[in-house]
Amino acid sequence: MKQLVKDCIRQHMLDLEEIVYQHDELSLTLKRILCCMVDDIVNFVSNAIQEKYDHEISNSELDKEYLKYKCIMDEKVKELICYMVRLQKEIK
């Protein structure tokens, strides 16, 4: 995978982690757990795309393909945060 795409993916991971850390209602432990999950999700998607196309895909095509999944990941991470907030409230 080319460095530009790697940088874009890494920045997306950092952006999602920032969203997690902005939720003050989450405990620090839950924030750490969610950030590990975010890293795993982003790595899984980027690796799956790379494996799907192997070396046949250009940098711009890979970027476009990743952007399709980026929106889905953003939405699902936000849903996961909401779920964890509710779960934490129920436990307390």
Short mmCIF file of N, CA and C in Angstrom, two decimals:
data_model
loop_
_atom_site.label_atom_id
_atom_site.label_comp_id
_atom_site.label_asym_id
_atom_site.label_seq_id
_atom_site.Cartn_x
_atom_site.Cartn_y
_atom_site.Cartn_z
N MET A 1 0.87 -1.17 0.00
CA MET A 1 0.00 0.00 0.00
C MET A 1 0.90 1.23 0.00
N LYS A 2 0.56 2.20 -0.79
CA LYS A 2 1.39 3.39 -0.91
C LYS A 2 1.29 4.26 0.34
N GLN A 3 2.35 5.03 0.58
CA GLN A 3 2.45 5.82 1.80
C GLN A 3 1.32 6.83 1.95
N LEU A 4 0.90 7.45 0.86
CA LEU A 4 -0.17 8.45 0.92
C LEU A 4 -1.46 7.83 1.47
N VAL A 5 -1.79 6.65 0.98
CA VAL A 5 -2.99 5.96 1.46
C VAL A 5 -2.81 5.54 2.91
N LYS A 6 -1.63 5.04 3.25
CA LYS A 6 -1.36 4.67 4.65
C LYS A 6 -1.54 5.87 5.56
N ASP A 7 -1.05 7.03 5.14
CA ASP A 7 -1.19 8.25 5.94
C ASP A 7 -2.65 8.64 6.10
N CYS A 8 -3.41 8.51 5.02
CA CYS A 8 -4.85 8.82 5.05
C CYS A 8 -5.57 7.89 6.02
N ILE A 9 -5.26 6.62 5.97
CA ILE A 9 -5.88 5.63 6.84
C ILE A 9 -5.49 5.90 8.29
N ARG A 10 -4.23 6.19 8.51
CA ARG A 10 -3.76 6.49 9.88
C ARG A 10 -4.46 7.74 10.42
N GLN A 11 -4.63 8.75 9.58
CA GLN A 11 -5.32 9.96 10.01
C GLN A 11 -6.78 9.67 10.34
N HIS A 12 -7.40 8.82 9.55
CA HIS A 12 -8.79 8.43 9.83
C HIS A 12 -8.87 7.72 11.18
N MET A 13 -7.92 6.85 11.46
CA MET A 13 -7.88 6.15 12.74
C MET A 13 -7.76 7.16 13.89
N LEU A 14 -6.88 8.13 13.72
CA LEU A 14 -6.70 9.16 14.75
C LEU A 14 -7.97 10.00 14.93
N ASP A 15 -8.63 10.31 13.82
CA ASP A 15 -9.88 11.08 13.89
C ASP A 15 -10.95 10.32 14.67
N LEU A 16 -11.06 9.03 14.41
CA LEU A 16 -12.04 8.21 15.12
C LEU A 16 -11.69 8.10 16.61
N GLU A 17 -10.41 7.97 16.90
CA GLU A 17 -9.99 7.93 18.31
C GLU A 17 -10.33 9.24 19.00
N GLU A 18 -10.17 10.34 18.31
CA GLU A 18 -10.50 11.65 18.88
C GLU A 18 -11.99 11.73 19.19
N ILE A 19 -12.82 11.19 18.31
CA ILE A 19 -14.27 11.16 18.56
C ILE A 19 -14.55 10.38 19.85
N VAL A 20 -13.87 9.26 20.02
CA VAL A 20 -14.05 8.46 21.24
C VAL A 20 -13.67 9.28 22.47
N TYR A 21 -12.52 9.92 22.42
CA TYR A 21 -12.04 10.65 23.59
C TYR A 21 -12.83 11.92 23.89
N GLN A 22 -13.62 12.39 22.97
CA GLN A 22 -14.46 13.57 23.21
C GLN A 22 -15.67 13.24 24.08
N HIS A 23 -15.97 11.98 24.26
CA HIS A 23 -17.14 11.58 25.04
C HIS A 23 -16.75 11.48 26.52
N ASP A 24 -16.97 12.57 27.24
CA ASP A 24 -16.59 12.64 28.65
C ASP A 24 -17.35 11.65 29.52
N GLU A 25 -18.53 11.24 29.06
CA GLU A 25 -19.33 10.31 29.87
C GLU A 25 -18.76 8.89 29.88
N LEU A 26 -17.81 8.62 29.01
CA LEU A 26 -17.18 7.30 28.99
C LEU A 26 -16.00 7.27 29.96
N SER A 27 -15.86 6.15 30.63
CA SER A 27 -14.70 6.00 31.52
C SER A 27 -13.44 5.88 30.66
N LEU A 28 -12.31 6.14 31.27
CA LEU A 28 -11.04 6.05 30.56
C LEU A 28 -10.80 4.63 30.06
N THR A 29 -11.18 3.66 30.85
CA THR A 29 -11.03 2.25 30.44
C THR A 29 -11.84 1.96 29.18
N LEU A 30 -13.09 2.41 29.15
CA LEU A 30 -13.92 2.20 27.96
C LEU A 30 -13.36 2.94 26.76
N LYS A 31 -12.83 4.12 26.97
CA LYS A 31 -12.22 4.87 25.87
C LYS A 31 -11.04 4.10 25.28
N ARG A 32 -10.23 3.53 26.14
CA ARG A 32 -9.08 2.75 25.66
C ARG A 32 -9.54 1.51 24.89
N ILE A 33 -10.56 0.84 25.43
CA ILE A 33 -11.10 -0.35 24.75
C ILE A 33 -11.65 0.03 23.38
N LEU A 34 -12.42 1.10 23.33
CA LEU A 34 -13.00 1.55 22.05
C LEU A 34 -11.92 1.94 21.06
N CYS A 35 -10.87 2.59 21.51
CA CYS A 35 -9.79 2.97 20.60
C CYS A 35 -9.08 1.75 20.04
N CYS A 36 -8.91 0.72 20.85
CA CYS A 36 -8.33 -0.53 20.34
C CYS A 36 -9.25 -1.14 19.28
N MET A 37 -10.55 -1.09 19.53
CA MET A 37 -11.52 -1.60 18.57
C MET A 37 -11.48 -0.79 17.28
N VAL A 38 -11.40 0.53 17.40
CA VAL A 38 -11.31 1.40 16.23
C VAL A 38 -10.08 1.04 15.40
N ASP A 39 -8.94 0.89 16.04
CA ASP A 39 -7.72 0.53 15.33
C ASP A 39 -7.88 -0.80 14.60
N ASP A 40 -8.49 -1.78 15.27
CA ASP A 40 -8.70 -3.09 14.65
C ASP A 40 -9.65 -3.00 13.46
N ILE A 41 -10.71 -2.23 13.60
CA ILE A 41 -11.69 -2.08 12.51
C ILE A 41 -11.03 -1.44 11.29
N VAL A 42 -10.33 -0.34 11.50
CA VAL A 42 -9.69 0.38 10.39
C VAL A 42 -8.63 -0.51 9.73
N ASN A 43 -7.83 -1.19 10.53
CA ASN A 43 -6.82 -2.09 9.96
C ASN A 43 -7.45 -3.24 9.19
N PHE A 44 -8.53 -3.80 9.73
CA PHE A 44 -9.22 -4.89 9.05
C PHE A 44 -9.72 -4.44 7.67
N VAL A 45 -10.39 -3.29 7.62
CA VAL A 45 -10.94 -2.79 6.36
C VAL A 45 -9.83 -2.49 5.36
N SER A 46 -8.80 -1.79 5.80
CA SER A 46 -7.73 -1.44 4.87
C SER A 46 -7.00 -2.69 4.36
N ASN A 47 -6.78 -3.67 5.24
CA ASN A 47 -6.15 -4.92 4.81
C ASN A 47 -7.04 -5.71 3.86
N ALA A 48 -8.34 -5.73 4.14
CA ALA A 48 -9.28 -6.45 3.27
C ALA A 48 -9.31 -5.84 1.88
N ILE A 49 -9.29 -4.51 1.81
CA ILE A 49 -9.28 -3.84 0.50
C ILE A 49 -7.99 -4.18 -0.24
N GLN A 50 -6.88 -4.11 0.47
CA GLN A 50 -5.60 -4.40 -0.15
C GLN A 50 -5.55 -5.84 -0.66
N GLU A 51 -6.05 -6.79 0.13
CA GLU A 51 -6.07 -8.19 -0.29
C GLU A 51 -7.01 -8.41 -1.47
N LYS A 52 -8.13 -7.71 -1.46
CA LYS A 52 -9.13 -7.86 -2.53
C LYS A 52 -8.53 -7.47 -3.88
N TYR A 53 -7.77 -6.39 -3.89
CA TYR A 53 -7.23 -5.89 -5.15
C TYR A 53 -5.77 -6.24 -5.36
N ASP A 54 -5.12 -6.72 -4.31
CA ASP A 54 -3.71 -7.06 -4.35
C ASP A 54 -2.93 -5.87 -4.91
N HIS A 55 -2.13 -6.07 -5.96
CA HIS A 55 -1.33 -4.97 -6.51
C HIS A 55 -1.94 -4.40 -7.79
N GLU A 56 -3.16 -4.81 -8.10
CA GLU A 56 -3.80 -4.39 -9.34
C GLU A 56 -4.49 -3.04 -9.24
N ILE A 57 -4.55 -2.47 -8.06
CA ILE A 57 -5.31 -1.24 -7.86
C ILE A 57 -4.35 -0.05 -7.70
N SER A 58 -4.72 1.05 -8.31
CA SER A 58 -3.89 2.25 -8.20
C SER A 58 -4.14 2.94 -6.86
N ASN A 59 -3.27 3.86 -6.52
CA ASN A 59 -3.39 4.60 -5.27
C ASN A 59 -4.72 5.34 -5.19
N SER A 60 -5.12 6.00 -6.28
CA SER A 60 -6.37 6.76 -6.26
C SER A 60 -7.58 5.83 -6.18
N GLU A 61 -7.52 4.68 -6.83
CA GLU A 61 -8.62 3.72 -6.75
C GLU A 61 -8.73 3.14 -5.33
N LEU A 62 -7.60 2.87 -4.73
CA LEU A 62 -7.59 2.37 -3.35
C LEU A 62 -8.17 3.41 -2.41
N ASP A 63 -7.81 4.65 -2.63
CA ASP A 63 -8.33 5.75 -1.82
C ASP A 63 -9.85 5.85 -1.97
N LYS A 64 -10.35 5.76 -3.21
CA LYS A 64 -11.80 5.81 -3.45
C LYS A 64 -12.51 4.65 -2.78
N GLU A 65 -11.93 3.47 -2.89
CA GLU A 65 -12.51 2.27 -2.28
C GLU A 65 -12.56 2.43 -0.75
N TYR A 66 -11.50 2.94 -0.18
CA TYR A 66 -11.46 3.14 1.27
C TYR A 66 -12.50 4.17 1.69
N LEU A 67 -12.67 5.22 0.91
CA LEU A 67 -13.65 6.26 1.25
C LEU A 67 -15.07 5.70 1.33
N LYS A 68 -15.37 4.71 0.50
CA LYS A 68 -16.70 4.07 0.56
C LYS A 68 -16.93 3.48 1.94
N TYR A 69 -15.92 2.83 2.46
CA TYR A 69 -16.04 2.17 3.75
C TYR A 69 -15.82 3.12 4.92
N LYS A 70 -15.16 4.23 4.67
CA LYS A 70 -14.88 5.21 5.72
C LYS A 70 -16.17 5.71 6.34
N CYS A 71 -17.14 6.05 5.52
CA CYS A 71 -18.43 6.55 6.02
C CYS A 71 -19.13 5.49 6.87
N ILE A 72 -19.08 4.26 6.42
CA ILE A 72 -19.70 3.16 7.18
C ILE A 72 -19.00 3.00 8.52
N MET A 73 -17.67 3.04 8.51
CA MET A 73 -16.92 2.90 9.76
C MET A 73 -17.23 4.04 10.71
N ASP A 74 -17.30 5.26 10.19
CA ASP A 74 -17.63 6.42 11.03
C ASP A 74 -18.97 6.21 11.72
N GLU A 75 -19.95 5.80 10.95
CA GLU A 75 -21.30 5.58 11.48
C GLU A 75 -21.30 4.47 12.53
N LYS A 76 -20.64 3.38 12.24
CA LYS A 76 -20.64 2.24 13.16
C LYS A 76 -19.87 2.54 14.44
N VAL A 77 -18.79 3.29 14.35
CA VAL A 77 -18.05 3.67 15.55
C VAL A 77 -18.91 4.58 16.43
N LYS A 78 -19.63 5.49 15.82
CA LYS A 78 -20.53 6.36 16.60
C LYS A 78 -21.63 5.55 17.27
N GLU A 79 -22.17 4.55 16.56
CA GLU A 79 -23.18 3.67 17.16
C GLU A 79 -22.58 2.88 18.32
N LEU A 80 -21.36 2.42 18.14
CA LEU A 80 -20.68 1.67 19.20
C LEU A 80 -20.45 2.55 20.43
N ILE A 81 -20.08 3.79 20.23
CA ILE A 81 -19.90 4.73 21.34
C ILE A 81 -21.22 4.91 22.08
N CYS A 82 -22.30 5.13 21.36
CA CYS A 82 -23.62 5.30 21.99
C CYS A 82 -24.00 4.06 22.78
N TYR A 83 -23.74 2.90 22.21
CA TYR A 83 -24.05 1.65 22.91
C TYR A 83 -23.24 1.54 24.21
N MET A 84 -21.96 1.87 24.14
CA MET A 84 -21.11 1.77 25.33
C MET A 84 -21.52 2.78 26.40
N VAL A 85 -21.96 3.96 25.98
CA VAL A 85 -22.44 4.97 26.93
C VAL A 85 -23.67 4.43 27.66
N ARG A 86 -24.62 3.87 26.90
CA ARG A 86 -25.83 3.30 27.51
C ARG A 86 -25.49 2.14 28.44
N LEU A 87 -24.61 1.29 28.00
CA LEU A 87 -24.21 0.14 28.80
C LEU A 87 -23.57 0.60 30.11
N GLN A 88 -22.70 1.57 30.02
CA GLN A 88 -22.04 2.09 31.21
C GLN A 88 -23.05 2.68 32.19
N LYS A 89 -24.06 3.40 31.67
CA LYS A 89 -25.10 3.98 32.52
C LYS A 89 -25.92 2.89 33.20
N GLU A 90 -26.23 1.83 32.47
CA GLU A 90 -27.01 0.72 33.05
C GLU A 90 -26.24 0.01 34.15
N ILE A 91 -24.95 -0.12 33.97
CA ILE A 91 -24.12 -0.82 34.95
C ILE A 91 -24.01 -0.01 36.24
N LYS A 92 -23.94 1.29 36.11
CA LYS A 92 -23.81 2.16 37.30
C LYS A 92 -25.08 2.18 38.01
#
